[in-house]
PDB file of C-alpha atoms in Angstrom:
ATOM      1  CA  MET A   8      19.037 -11.495   9.892  1.00  0.00           C
ATOM      2  CA  PRO A   9      16.082 -13.724   8.856  1.00  0.00           C
ATOM      3  CA  SER A  10      12.573 -12.832   9.993  1.00  0.00           C
ATOM      4  CA  ARG A  11      10.103 -15.613  10.800  1.00  0.00           C
ATOM      5  CA  ILE A  12       6.616 -15.723   9.262  1.00  0.00           C
ATOM      6  CA  LEU A  13       4.233 -16.429  12.138  1.00  0.00           C
ATOM      7  CA  ARG A  14       0.941 -16.491  10.247  1.00  0.00           C
ATOM      8  CA  LYS A  15      -0.167 -16.457   6.637  1.00  0.00           C
ATOM      9  CA  ARG A  16      -3.661 -15.723   5.397  1.00  0.00           C
ATOM     10  CA  LYS A  17      -4.703 -15.974   1.760  1.00  0.00           C
ATOM     11  CA  LEU A  18      -7.003 -13.005   1.263  1.00  0.00           C
ATOM     12  CA  ILE A  19      -7.612 -13.723  -2.416  1.00  0.00           C
ATOM     13  CA  PRO A  20      -6.381 -17.255  -3.249  1.00  0.00           C
ATOM     14  CA  GLY A  21      -3.599 -17.187  -5.819  1.00  0.00           C
ATOM     15  CA  ALA A  22      -3.545 -13.403  -5.908  1.00  0.00           C
ATOM     16  CA  THR A  23      -3.211 -11.653  -2.544  1.00  0.00           C
ATOM     17  CA  SER A  24      -1.888 -12.812   0.816  1.00  0.00           C
ATOM     18  CA  GLU A  25      -1.256 -11.397   4.276  1.00  0.00           C
ATOM     19  CA  LEU A  26       1.806 -12.219   6.366  1.00  0.00           C
ATOM     20  CA  VAL A  27       2.267 -11.589  10.082  1.00  0.00           C
ATOM     21  CA  ILE A  28       6.023 -11.460  10.637  1.00  0.00           C
ATOM     22  CA  GLU A  29       8.119 -11.551  13.780  1.00  0.00           C
ATOM     23  CA  ALA A  30      10.019  -8.265  13.648  1.00  0.00           C
ATOM     24  CA  PRO A  31      10.178  -6.664  17.118  1.00  0.00           C
ATOM     25  CA  HIS A  32      12.710  -3.980  16.221  1.00  0.00           C
ATOM     26  CA  ILE A  33      10.591  -2.792  13.286  1.00  0.00           C
ATOM     27  CA  ALA A  34       7.293  -3.101  15.161  1.00  0.00           C
ATOM     28  CA  ALA A  35       8.648  -0.940  17.998  1.00  0.00           C
ATOM     29  CA  LYS A  36       9.182   2.034  15.674  1.00  0.00           C
ATOM     30  CA  ALA A  37       6.732   1.466  12.804  1.00  0.00           C
ATOM     31  CA  LYS A  38       4.201   4.211  12.165  1.00  0.00           C
ATOM     32  CA  PRO A  39       1.392   4.550   9.615  1.00  0.00           C
ATOM     33  CA  GLY A  40       2.836   5.259   6.182  1.00  0.00           C
ATOM     34  CA  ASN A  41       6.150   3.475   6.797  1.00  0.00           C
ATOM     35  CA  PHE A  42       7.297   0.633   4.585  1.00  0.00           C
ATOM     36  CA  VAL A  43       9.865  -2.153   4.632  1.00  0.00           C
ATOM     37  CA  ILE A  44      12.181  -3.550   1.989  1.00  0.00           C
ATOM     38  CA  LEU A  45      12.557  -7.295   1.877  1.00  0.00           C
ATOM     39  CA  ARG A  46      14.624  -9.888   0.066  1.00  0.00           C
ATOM     40  CA  VAL A  47      13.217 -13.399  -0.132  1.00  0.00           C
ATOM     41  CA  TRP A  48      16.320 -15.321  -1.188  1.00  0.00           C
ATOM     42  CA  GLU A  49      20.035 -14.646  -1.489  1.00  0.00           C
ATOM     43  CA  ASP A  50      20.085 -13.783  -5.195  1.00  0.00           C
ATOM     44  CA  GLY A  51      16.679 -12.103  -5.164  1.00  0.00           C
ATOM     45  CA  GLU A  52      15.750  -8.494  -5.737  1.00  0.00           C
ATOM     46  CA  ARG A  53      14.732  -6.099  -2.985  1.00  0.00           C
ATOM     47  CA  ILE A  54      11.098  -4.991  -3.032  1.00  0.00           C
ATOM     48  CA  PRO A  55       9.187  -2.449  -0.923  1.00  0.00           C
ATOM     49  CA  LEU A  56       5.945  -3.304   0.884  1.00  0.00           C
ATOM     50  CA  THR A  57       3.963  -0.857   2.984  1.00  0.00           C
ATOM     51  CA  ILE A  58       3.311  -1.911   6.565  1.00  0.00           C
ATOM     52  CA  ALA A  59      -0.392  -2.758   6.861  1.00  0.00           C
ATOM     53  CA  ASP A  60      -0.316  -2.997  10.661  1.00  0.00           C
ATOM     54  CA  ALA A  61       2.116  -3.220  13.558  1.00  0.00           C
ATOM     55  CA  ASP A  62       1.782  -4.672  17.053  1.00  0.00           C
ATOM     56  CA  LYS A  63       4.492  -3.354  19.367  1.00  0.00           C
ATOM     57  CA  ASP A  64       3.464  -5.624  22.234  1.00  0.00           C
ATOM     58  CA  ALA A  65       3.564  -8.777  20.108  1.00  0.00           C
ATOM     59  CA  GLY A  66       6.615  -7.573  18.166  1.00  0.00           C
ATOM     60  CA  THR A  67       4.976  -8.222  14.802  1.00  0.00           C
ATOM     61  CA  ILE A  68       4.252  -6.391  11.578  1.00  0.00           C
ATOM     62  CA  THR A  69       1.663  -7.243   8.953  1.00  0.00           C
ATOM     63  CA  LEU A  70       2.375  -7.124   5.224  1.00  0.00           C
ATOM     64  CA  VAL A  71      -0.053  -7.618   2.342  1.00  0.00           C
ATOM     65  CA  TYR A  72       1.138  -8.279  -1.198  1.00  0.00           C
ATOM     66  CA  LEU A  73      -0.278  -8.930  -4.647  1.00  0.00           C
ATOM     67  CA  VAL A  74       1.321 -11.781  -6.588  1.00  0.00           C
ATOM     68  CA  MET A  75       2.347  -9.970  -9.756  1.00  0.00           C
ATOM     69  CA  GLY A  76       5.987 -10.818 -10.453  1.00  0.00           C
ATOM     70  CA  LYS A  77       8.804 -13.249  -9.726  1.00  0.00           C
ATOM     71  CA  THR A  78       9.608 -11.971  -6.234  1.00  0.00           C
ATOM     72  CA  THR A  79       6.025 -11.908  -4.974  1.00  0.00           C
ATOM     73  CA  ALA A  80       5.417 -15.309  -6.600  1.00  0.00           C
ATOM     74  CA  HIS A  81       8.437 -16.629  -4.718  1.00  0.00           C
ATOM     75  CA  LEU A  82       7.194 -14.978  -1.525  1.00  0.00           C
ATOM     76  CA  GLU A  83       3.881 -16.785  -2.037  1.00  0.00           C
ATOM     77  CA  THR A  84       5.672 -20.149  -1.799  1.00  0.00           C
ATOM     78  CA  LEU A  85       6.585 -19.396   1.833  1.00  0.00           C
ATOM     79  CA  ASP A  86       4.303 -20.291   4.721  1.00  0.00           C
ATOM     80  CA  ALA A  87       4.085 -19.914   8.483  1.00  0.00           C
ATOM     81  CA  GLY A  88       7.339 -21.079  10.035  1.00  0.00           C
ATOM     82  CA  ASP A  89       9.459 -20.059   7.042  1.00  0.00           C
ATOM     83  CA  ASP A  90      11.929 -17.179   7.131  1.00  0.00           C
ATOM     84  CA  ILE A  91      12.266 -14.096   4.967  1.00  0.00           C
ATOM     85  CA  LEU A  92      15.995 -13.665   4.371  1.00  0.00           C
ATOM     86  CA  ASP A  93      16.214  -9.880   4.818  1.00  0.00           C
ATOM     87  CA  LEU A  94      13.728  -7.368   6.209  1.00  0.00           C
ATOM     88  CA  CYS A  95      14.736  -3.723   6.523  1.00  0.00           C
ATOM     89  CA  GLY A  96      12.623  -0.988   8.082  1.00  0.00           C
ATOM     90  CA  PRO A  97      10.713   0.969   9.048  1.00  0.00           C
ATOM     91  CA  LEU A  98      11.554   3.187   6.076  1.00  0.00           C
ATOM     92  CA  GLY A  99      10.104   6.368   4.607  1.00  0.00           C
ATOM     93  CA  ARG A 100       8.429   9.315   6.255  1.00  0.00           C
ATOM     94  CA  ALA A 101       5.473   8.416   8.418  1.00  0.00           C
ATOM     95  CA  THR A 102       2.041   9.836   7.665  1.00  0.00           C
ATOM     96  CA  GLU A 103       1.483  13.289   9.126  1.00  0.00           C
ATOM     97  CA  ILE A 104      -1.277  12.603  11.634  1.00  0.00           C
ATOM     98  CA  HIS A 105      -2.700  15.113  14.103  1.00  0.00           C
ATOM     99  CA  LYS A 106      -6.096  16.186  15.375  1.00  0.00           C
ATOM    100  CA  LEU A 107      -8.079  17.707  12.528  1.00  0.00           C
ATOM    101  CA  ASP A 108     -10.975  20.141  12.605  1.00  0.00           C
ATOM    102  CA  GLY A 109     -13.038  17.987  10.250  1.00  0.00           C
ATOM    103  CA  PRO A 110     -13.326  14.422   8.957  1.00  0.00           C
ATOM    104  CA  VAL A 111     -10.520  12.678   7.089  1.00  0.00           C
ATOM    105  CA  ILE A 112     -11.479  10.488   4.136  1.00  0.00           C
ATOM    106  CA  CYS A 113      -9.195   7.517   3.499  1.00  0.00           C
ATOM    107  CA  VAL A 114      -9.586   6.017   0.020  1.00  0.00           C
ATOM    108  CA  GLY A 115      -8.143   2.607  -0.825  1.00  0.00           C
ATOM    109  CA  GLY A 116      -8.111   0.347  -3.844  1.00  0.00           C
ATOM    110  CA  GLY A 117      -6.627  -3.106  -4.373  1.00  0.00           C
ATOM    111  CA  THR A 118      -3.808  -4.006  -1.981  1.00  0.00           C
ATOM    112  CA  GLY A 119      -3.602  -0.292  -1.201  1.00  0.00           C
ATOM    113  CA  ILE A 120      -6.560  -0.859   1.137  1.00  0.00           C
ATOM    114  CA  ALA A 121      -4.206  -2.717   3.489  1.00  0.00           C
ATOM    115  CA  ALA A 122      -1.755   0.185   3.625  1.00  0.00           C
ATOM    116  CA  MET A 123      -4.632   2.631   3.980  1.00  0.00           C
ATOM    117  CA  HIS A 124      -5.902   0.570   6.945  1.00  0.00           C
ATOM    118  CA  HIS A 125      -2.800   1.437   9.001  1.00  0.00           C
ATOM    119  CA  ILE A 126      -3.224   5.142   8.226  1.00  0.00           C
ATOM    120  CA  ALA A 127      -6.949   5.125   8.959  1.00  0.00           C
ATOM    121  CA  LYS A 128      -6.255   3.455  12.301  1.00  0.00           C
ATOM    122  CA  GLY A 129      -3.653   6.126  13.077  1.00  0.00           C
ATOM    123  CA  HIS A 130      -6.169   8.909  12.415  1.00  0.00           C
ATOM    124  CA  HIS A 131      -8.737   7.106  14.540  1.00  0.00           C
ATOM    125  CA  LEU A 132      -6.296   6.855  17.456  1.00  0.00           C
ATOM    126  CA  ALA A 133      -5.573  10.582  17.060  1.00  0.00           C
ATOM    127  CA  GLY A 134      -9.255  11.284  17.661  1.00  0.00           C
ATOM    128  CA  ASN A 135     -10.241  12.102  14.100  1.00  0.00           C
ATOM    129  CA  HIS A 136     -13.534  11.143  12.476  1.00  0.00           C
ATOM    130  CA  VAL A 137     -12.458   8.678   9.793  1.00  0.00           C
ATOM    131  CA  VAL A 138     -14.489   7.955   6.674  1.00  0.00           C
ATOM    132  CA  THR A 139     -13.087   5.116   4.577  1.00  0.00           C
ATOM    133  CA  ILE A 140     -13.944   4.480   0.949  1.00  0.00           C
ATOM    134  CA  ILE A 141     -12.781   1.183  -0.526  1.00  0.00           C
ATOM    135  CA  GLY A 142     -13.273  -0.234  -3.967  1.00  0.00           C
ATOM    136  CA  ALA A 143     -12.721  -3.347  -6.057  1.00  0.00           C
ATOM    137  CA  ARG A 144     -14.044  -5.016  -9.182  1.00  0.00           C
ATOM    138  CA  CYS A 145     -16.338  -7.246  -7.099  1.00  0.00           C
ATOM    139  CA  GLU A 146     -17.121  -8.123  -3.474  1.00  0.00           C
ATOM    140  CA  ASP A 147     -14.746 -11.108  -3.424  1.00  0.00           C
ATOM    141  CA  LEU A 148     -11.801  -8.785  -4.090  1.00  0.00           C
ATOM    142  CA  LEU A 149     -12.478  -6.362  -1.238  1.00  0.00           C
ATOM    143  CA  LEU A 150      -9.765  -6.377   1.428  1.00  0.00           C
ATOM    144  CA  PHE A 151      -9.804  -5.446   5.132  1.00  0.00           C
ATOM    145  CA  ARG A 152     -13.518  -4.627   5.203  1.00  0.00           C
ATOM    146  CA  ASP A 153     -14.063  -6.208   8.631  1.00  0.00           C
ATOM    147  CA  GLU A 154     -10.892  -4.659  10.044  1.00  0.00           C
ATOM    148  CA  LEU A 155     -11.953  -1.174   8.935  1.00  0.00           C
ATOM    149  CA  CYS A 156     -15.488  -1.649  10.242  1.00  0.00           C
ATOM    150  CA  SER A 157     -14.053  -2.432  13.686  1.00  0.00           C
ATOM    151  CA  PHE A 158     -12.996   1.191  14.255  1.00  0.00           C
ATOM    152  CA  CYS A 159     -14.293   3.375  11.403  1.00  0.00           C
ATOM    153  CA  PRO A 160     -17.767   4.872  11.929  1.00  0.00           C
ATOM    154  CA  GLU A 161     -18.269   5.085   8.170  1.00  0.00           C
ATOM    155  CA  VAL A 162     -17.063   2.498   5.650  1.00  0.00           C
ATOM    156  CA  LEU A 163     -18.282   3.232   2.131  1.00  0.00           C
ATOM    157  CA  ILE A 164     -17.882   0.605  -0.594  1.00  0.00           C
ATOM    158  CA  ALA A 165     -17.872   0.761  -4.375  1.00  0.00           C
ATOM    159  CA  THR A 166     -17.659  -2.244  -6.700  1.00  0.00           C
ATOM    160  CA  ASN A 167     -17.561  -2.243 -10.477  1.00  0.00           C
ATOM    161  CA  ASP A 168     -20.249  -4.899 -10.737  1.00  0.00           C
ATOM    162  CA  GLY A 169     -22.414  -3.660  -7.870  1.00  0.00           C
ATOM    163  CA  SER A 170     -22.012  -6.903  -5.896  1.00  0.00           C
ATOM    164  CA  CYS A 171     -21.318  -4.890  -2.742  1.00  0.00           C
ATOM    165  CA  GLY A 172     -22.055  -1.287  -1.849  1.00  0.00           C
ATOM    166  CA  ARG A 173     -22.493   1.217  -4.688  1.00  0.00           C
ATOM    167  CA  GLN A 174     -21.928   0.178  -8.271  1.00  0.00           C
ATOM    168  CA  GLY A 175     -19.239   2.407  -9.681  1.00  0.00           C
ATOM    169  CA  LEU A 176     -15.888   3.860  -8.665  1.00  0.00           C
ATOM    170  CA  VAL A 177     -14.494   5.108  -5.370  1.00  0.00           C
ATOM    171  CA  THR A 178     -14.367   8.592  -6.874  1.00  0.00           C
ATOM    172  CA  ASP A 179     -18.150   8.546  -7.296  1.00  0.00           C
ATOM    173  CA  LEU A 180     -18.581   8.137  -3.532  1.00  0.00           C
ATOM    174  CA  LEU A 181     -15.799  10.623  -2.834  1.00  0.00           C
ATOM    175  CA  VAL A 182     -17.271  13.409  -4.955  1.00  0.00           C
ATOM    176  CA  GLU A 183     -20.704  12.795  -3.460  1.00  0.00           C
ATOM    177  CA  ARG A 184     -19.315  13.104   0.059  1.00  0.00           C
ATOM    178  CA  LEU A 185     -17.273  16.227  -0.705  1.00  0.00           C
ATOM    179  CA  THR A 186     -20.295  17.835  -2.349  1.00  0.00           C
ATOM    180  CA  ASN A 187     -22.451  17.251   0.713  1.00  0.00           C
ATOM    181  CA  ASP A 188     -19.831  17.808   3.414  1.00  0.00           C
ATOM    182  CA  LYS A 189     -17.785  21.017   3.283  1.00  0.00           C
ATOM    183  CA  THR A 190     -16.003  20.214   6.563  1.00  0.00           C
ATOM    184  CA  VAL A 191     -13.715  17.465   5.199  1.00  0.00           C
ATOM    185  CA  ALA A 192     -10.175  18.350   6.273  1.00  0.00           C
ATOM    186  CA  GLU A 193      -8.119  15.898   4.238  1.00  0.00           C
ATOM    187  CA  VAL A 194      -8.298  13.048   1.751  1.00  0.00           C
ATOM    188  CA  VAL A 195      -5.723  10.239   1.764  1.00  0.00           C
ATOM    189  CA  ALA A 196      -5.562   7.859  -1.206  1.00  0.00           C
ATOM    190  CA  ILE A 197      -3.554   4.664  -1.622  1.00  0.00           C
ATOM    191  CA  GLY A 198      -3.904   2.230  -4.484  1.00  0.00           C
ATOM    192  CA  PRO A 199      -3.168   1.846  -8.195  1.00  0.00           C
ATOM    193  CA  VAL A 200      -1.733   4.939  -9.885  1.00  0.00           C
ATOM    194  CA  PRO A 201      -4.845   5.533 -12.052  1.00  0.00           C
ATOM    195  CA  MET A 202      -7.018   5.484  -8.920  1.00  0.00           C
ATOM    196  CA  MET A 203      -4.801   7.905  -6.998  1.00  0.00           C
ATOM    197  CA  ARG A 204      -4.662  10.203 -10.012  1.00  0.00           C
ATOM    198  CA  ALA A 205      -8.450  10.119 -10.321  1.00  0.00           C
ATOM    199  CA  VAL A 206      -8.837  10.915  -6.620  1.00  0.00           C
ATOM    200  CA  ALA A 207      -6.474  13.889  -6.886  1.00  0.00           C
ATOM    201  CA  GLU A 208      -8.372  15.204  -9.910  1.00  0.00           C
ATOM    202  CA  ALA A 209     -11.696  14.731  -8.107  1.00  0.00           C
ATOM    203  CA  THR A 210     -10.641  16.624  -4.984  1.00  0.00           C
ATOM    204  CA  LYS A 211      -8.885  19.528  -6.686  1.00  0.00           C
ATOM    205  CA  PRO A 212     -12.053  21.528  -7.460  1.00  0.00           C
ATOM    206  CA  PHE A 213     -13.004  21.283  -3.774  1.00  0.00           C
ATOM    207  CA  GLY A 214      -9.657  22.620  -2.584  1.00  0.00           C
ATOM    208  CA  VAL A 215      -9.248  19.739  -0.110  1.00  0.00           C
ATOM    209  CA  LYS A 216      -5.746  18.670   0.926  1.00  0.00           C
ATOM    210  CA  THR A 217      -5.042  15.361  -0.800  1.00  0.00           C
ATOM    211  CA  THR A 218      -2.233  12.994   0.112  1.00  0.00           C
ATOM    212  CA  VAL A 219      -1.170  10.033  -2.041  1.00  0.00           C
ATOM    213  CA  SER A 220       1.337   7.244  -1.355  1.00  0.00           C
ATOM    214  CA  LEU A 221       3.568   6.578  -4.371  1.00  0.00           C
ATOM    215  CA  ASN A 222       4.575   3.040  -5.251  1.00  0.00           C
ATOM    216  CA  SER A 223       7.577   3.928  -7.393  1.00  0.00           C
ATOM    217  CA  ILE A 224      10.370   1.453  -8.191  1.00  0.00           C
ATOM    218  CA  MET A 225      12.869   1.153  -5.319  1.00  0.00           C
ATOM    219  CA  VAL A 226      16.178  -0.623  -4.855  1.00  0.00           C
ATOM    220  CA  ASP A 227      17.950   0.417  -1.659  1.00  0.00           C
ATOM    221  CA  GLY A 228      15.158   2.396   0.025  1.00  0.00           C
ATOM    222  CA  ILE A 229      17.529   4.897   1.638  1.00  0.00           C
ATOM    223  CA  GLY A 230      17.917   7.521  -1.100  1.00  0.00           C
ATOM    224  CA  MET A 231      21.177   6.275  -2.622  1.00  0.00           C
ATOM    225  CA  CYS A 232      20.163   4.677  -5.940  1.00  0.00           C
ATOM    226  CA  GLY A 233      17.671   7.253  -7.232  1.00  0.00           C
ATOM    227  CA  ALA A 234      15.440   4.589  -8.790  1.00  0.00           C
ATOM    228  CA  CYS A 235      12.391   5.871  -6.913  1.00  0.00           C
ATOM    229  CA  ARG A 236      12.602   9.448  -8.180  1.00  0.00           C
ATOM    230  CA  VAL A 237       9.308  11.182  -8.888  1.00  0.00           C
ATOM    231  CA  SER A 238       8.368  14.684  -9.953  1.00  0.00           C
ATOM    232  CA  VAL A 239       6.337  16.654  -7.420  1.00  0.00           C
ATOM    233  CA  GLY A 240       5.581  20.312  -8.008  1.00  0.00           C
ATOM    234  CA  GLY A 241       8.179  20.404 -10.787  1.00  0.00           C
ATOM    235  CA  GLN A 242      10.942  19.130  -8.491  1.00  0.00           C
ATOM    236  CA  THR A 243      12.620  15.736  -8.354  1.00  0.00           C
ATOM    237  CA  ARG A 244      11.906  13.938  -5.096  1.00  0.00           C
ATOM    238  CA  PHE A 245      12.861  10.484  -3.858  1.00  0.00           C
ATOM    239  CA  ALA A 246       9.869   8.464  -2.706  1.00  0.00           C
ATOM    240  CA  CYS A 247      11.897   6.354  -0.274  1.00  0.00           C
ATOM    241  CA  VAL A 248      13.211   9.235   1.854  1.00  0.00           C
ATOM    242  CA  ASP A 249      11.091  12.259   0.884  1.00  0.00           C
ATOM    243  CA  GLY A 250       7.912  10.176   0.812  1.00  0.00           C
ATOM    244  CA  PRO A 251       6.306   7.845   0.015  1.00  0.00           C
ATOM    245  CA  GLU A 252       3.469  10.319   0.646  1.00  0.00           C
ATOM    246  CA  PHE A 253       3.150  13.531  -1.350  1.00  0.00           C
ATOM    247  CA  ASP A 254       0.657  16.229  -2.272  1.00  0.00           C
ATOM    248  CA  GLY A 255      -1.567  14.498  -4.810  1.00  0.00           C
ATOM    249  CA  HIS A 256      -2.265  17.754  -6.622  1.00  0.00           C
ATOM    250  CA  ALA A 257       1.448  18.257  -7.334  1.00  0.00           C
ATOM    251  CA  VAL A 258       2.466  14.752  -8.471  1.00  0.00           C
ATOM    252  CA  ASP A 259       3.346  14.144 -12.124  1.00  0.00           C
ATOM    253  CA  PHE A 260       1.305  10.962 -12.500  1.00  0.00           C
ATOM    254  CA  THR A 261       2.084  10.628 -16.219  1.00  0.00           C
ATOM    255  CA  GLU A 262       5.797  10.376 -15.498  1.00  0.00           C
ATOM    256  CA  LEU A 263       5.190   8.022 -12.555  1.00  0.00           C
ATOM    257  CA  ALA A 264       3.099   5.656 -14.681  1.00  0.00           C
ATOM    258  CA  ALA A 265       5.748   5.623 -17.415  1.00  0.00           C
ATOM    259  CA  ARG A 266       8.557   4.853 -14.978  1.00  0.00           C
ATOM    260  CA  LEU A 267       6.588   2.005 -13.400  1.00  0.00           C
ATOM    261  CA  THR A 268       6.337   0.273 -16.792  1.00  0.00           C
ATOM    262  CA  ALA A 269       9.964   0.887 -17.826  1.00  0.00           C
ATOM    263  CA  PHE A 270      10.965  -2.724 -17.143  1.00  0.00           C
ATOM    264  CA  LYS A 271       7.612  -4.311 -17.907  1.00  0.00           C
ATOM    265  CA  ASP A 272       8.930  -6.713 -20.554  1.00  0.00           C
ATOM    266  CA  GLN A 273      11.828  -7.908 -18.403  1.00  0.00           C
ATOM    267  CA  GLU A 274       9.535  -8.356 -15.408  1.00  0.00           C
ATOM    268  CA  ARG A 275       7.079 -10.382 -17.480  1.00  0.00           C
ATOM    269  CA  LEU A 276       9.808 -12.687 -18.827  1.00  0.00           C
ATOM    270  CA  SER A 277      11.268 -13.233 -15.355  1.00  0.00           C
ATOM    271  CA  TYR A 278       7.844 -14.077 -13.938  1.00  0.00           C
ATOM    272  CA  GLU A 279       6.995 -16.456 -16.778  1.00  0.00           C
ATOM    273  CA  GLU A 280      10.331 -18.251 -16.392  1.00  0.00           C
ATOM    274  CA  PHE A 281       9.735 -18.661 -12.657  1.00  0.00           C
ATOM    275  CA  LYS A 282       6.242 -20.050 -13.224  1.00  0.00           C
ATOM    276  CA  SER A 283       7.374 -22.438 -15.925  1.00  0.00           C
ATOM    277  CA  HIS A 284      10.139 -23.926 -13.768  1.00  0.00           C
ATOM    278  CA  GLY A 285       8.321 -23.675 -10.445  1.00  0.00           C
ATOM    279  CA  CYS A 286      11.734 -23.669  -8.814  1.00  0.00           C
ATOM    280  CA  THR A 287      12.143 -22.778  -5.144  1.00  0.00           C
ATOM    281  CA  CYS A 288      15.615 -24.239  -4.693  1.00  0.00           C
ATOM    282  CA  SER A 289      17.073 -20.788  -3.957  1.00  0.00           C
ATOM    283  CA  LYS A 290      14.956 -20.388  -0.800  1.00  0.00           C
TER     284      LYS A 290
END
């Protein structure tokens, strides 16, 4: 059943966009950490996107995506009023959120900031003190800063070029905070694999529980195909049904990174062909 795009906002023109989609059945059950799988056109692939926000009253969900391949490039051709052919969700295990004895630090990078926003809001609603740390190469690439500032008492920013906040990496701010605050109860990290790996390595000496959301390759999203398998604590887990969130200190990030690039050449060729033809006739 098609799902209508109600609003579209280009967060970073040509690179990252936000869609508000009419999906009352998903919005009614969506929780922080859940994701959806969508198909843009009949012959298209199925891709997972984490739910960045959900409004049960309005019956909408918010998705944020980075244009990095054929499917997301095709998705970028759609606008408000257009339909997404298939939208399945909410999928995955929701984030474990409960009242904590100390602050929770939510770390986000890239489009992962949008997914982290939903989790940070969930912790805020649970009565936890939420510290968010977001990072990007420069100020123009920072996402959801205003949204996070609307409910987070502390929003810390790191940019590579120093154009906003502290010059450096999100891990610099994280280590500084953990060094000065021994009451931190948990760290949640969502973003590129190298960033999540760096966060897990940074928190390990402090013995702080660290949760990461894994963006492994998925096909069906219900545990049937096995494409999303990851190694956690020496055991094979399926990110779509066992996750997508796992103990960051137990994840085999080397294997995850290798699996994510397994079809890199094919993905590049498909994307280049789409761009060269500019065809949207299969919408």
